[in-house]
PDB file of C-alpha atoms in Angstrom:
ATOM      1  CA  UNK A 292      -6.962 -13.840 -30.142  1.00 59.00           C
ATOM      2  CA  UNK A 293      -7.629  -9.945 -30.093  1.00 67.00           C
ATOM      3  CA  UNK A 294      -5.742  -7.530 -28.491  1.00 75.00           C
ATOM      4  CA  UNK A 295      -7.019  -5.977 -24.915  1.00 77.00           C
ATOM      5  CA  UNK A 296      -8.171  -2.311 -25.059  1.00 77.00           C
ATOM      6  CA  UNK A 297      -6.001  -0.124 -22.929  1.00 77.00           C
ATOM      7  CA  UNK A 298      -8.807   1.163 -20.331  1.00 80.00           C
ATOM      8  CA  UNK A 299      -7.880   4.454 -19.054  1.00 76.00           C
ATOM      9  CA  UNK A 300      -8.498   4.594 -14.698  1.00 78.00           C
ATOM     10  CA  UNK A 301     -11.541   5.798 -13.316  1.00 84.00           C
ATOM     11  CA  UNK A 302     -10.192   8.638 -11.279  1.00 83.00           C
ATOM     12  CA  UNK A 303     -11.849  11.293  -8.967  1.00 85.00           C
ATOM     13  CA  UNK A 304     -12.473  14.674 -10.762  1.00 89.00           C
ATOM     14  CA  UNK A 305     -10.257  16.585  -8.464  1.00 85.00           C
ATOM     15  CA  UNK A 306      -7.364  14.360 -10.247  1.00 84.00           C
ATOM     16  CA  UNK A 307      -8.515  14.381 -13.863  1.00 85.00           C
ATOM     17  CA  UNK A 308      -5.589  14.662 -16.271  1.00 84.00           C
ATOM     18  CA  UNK A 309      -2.893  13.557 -13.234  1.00 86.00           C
ATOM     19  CA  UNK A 310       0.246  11.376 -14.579  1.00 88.00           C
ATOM     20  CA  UNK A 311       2.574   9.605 -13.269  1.00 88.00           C
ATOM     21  CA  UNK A 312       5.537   7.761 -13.192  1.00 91.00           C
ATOM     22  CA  UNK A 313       8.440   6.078 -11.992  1.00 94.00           C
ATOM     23  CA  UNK A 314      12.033   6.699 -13.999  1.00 93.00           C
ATOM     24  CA  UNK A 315      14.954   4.152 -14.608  1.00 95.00           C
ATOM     25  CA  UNK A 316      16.613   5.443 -11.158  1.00 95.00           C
ATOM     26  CA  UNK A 317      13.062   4.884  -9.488  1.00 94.00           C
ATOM     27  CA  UNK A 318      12.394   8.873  -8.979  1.00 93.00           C
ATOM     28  CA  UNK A 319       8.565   9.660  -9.119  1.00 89.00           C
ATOM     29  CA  UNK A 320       7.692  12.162 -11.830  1.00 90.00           C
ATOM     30  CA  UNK A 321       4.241  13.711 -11.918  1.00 89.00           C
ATOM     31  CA  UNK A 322       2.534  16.519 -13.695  1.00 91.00           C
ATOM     32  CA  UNK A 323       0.602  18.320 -10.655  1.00 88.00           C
ATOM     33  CA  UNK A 324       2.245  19.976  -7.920  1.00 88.00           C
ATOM     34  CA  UNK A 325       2.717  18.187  -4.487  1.00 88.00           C
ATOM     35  CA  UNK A 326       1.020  20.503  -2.749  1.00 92.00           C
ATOM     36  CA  UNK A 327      -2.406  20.015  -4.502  1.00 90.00           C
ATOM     37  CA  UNK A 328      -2.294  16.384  -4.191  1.00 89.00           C
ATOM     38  CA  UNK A 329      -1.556  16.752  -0.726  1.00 90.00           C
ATOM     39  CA  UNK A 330      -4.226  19.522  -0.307  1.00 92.00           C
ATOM     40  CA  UNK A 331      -6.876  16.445  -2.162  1.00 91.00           C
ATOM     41  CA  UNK A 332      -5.187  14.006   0.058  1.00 90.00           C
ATOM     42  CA  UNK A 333      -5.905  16.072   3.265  1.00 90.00           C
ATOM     43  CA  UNK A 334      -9.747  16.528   1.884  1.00 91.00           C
ATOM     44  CA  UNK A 335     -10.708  13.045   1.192  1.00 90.00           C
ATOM     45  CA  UNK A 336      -8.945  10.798   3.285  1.00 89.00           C
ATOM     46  CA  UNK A 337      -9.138  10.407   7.077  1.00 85.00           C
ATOM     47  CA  UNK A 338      -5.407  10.233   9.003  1.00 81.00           C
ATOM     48  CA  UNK A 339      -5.339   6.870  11.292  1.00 81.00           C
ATOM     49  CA  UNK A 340      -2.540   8.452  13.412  1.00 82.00           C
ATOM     50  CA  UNK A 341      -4.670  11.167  14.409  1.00 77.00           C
ATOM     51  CA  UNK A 342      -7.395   8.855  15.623  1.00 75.00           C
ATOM     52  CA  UNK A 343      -8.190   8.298  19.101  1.00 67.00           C
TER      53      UNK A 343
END
């Protein structure tokens, strides 16, 4: 049997180098600041509650 390479996620260039996760008392921990990920967010994805 041989071992699986670890593949690394495609990800959008915007996002290159994020990380993250999720601590023994289930807090998120990331290394880019909320606000850009919410400034990507806010570019590339549409909001269904704002659609008539």
């Amino acid at each position: 049997m041989s071992k699986r390479k670890k593949e690394s996620p495609k990800v959008h260039k915007d996002l290159e180098g994020f990380d993250i996760k999720i601590d023994k008392f289930g807090e998120i921990k990331g290394n880019l600041n909320i606000d850009k990920i919410n400034a990507f967010l806010d570019r590339n994805l549409k909001d269904k509650k704002l659609k008539k």
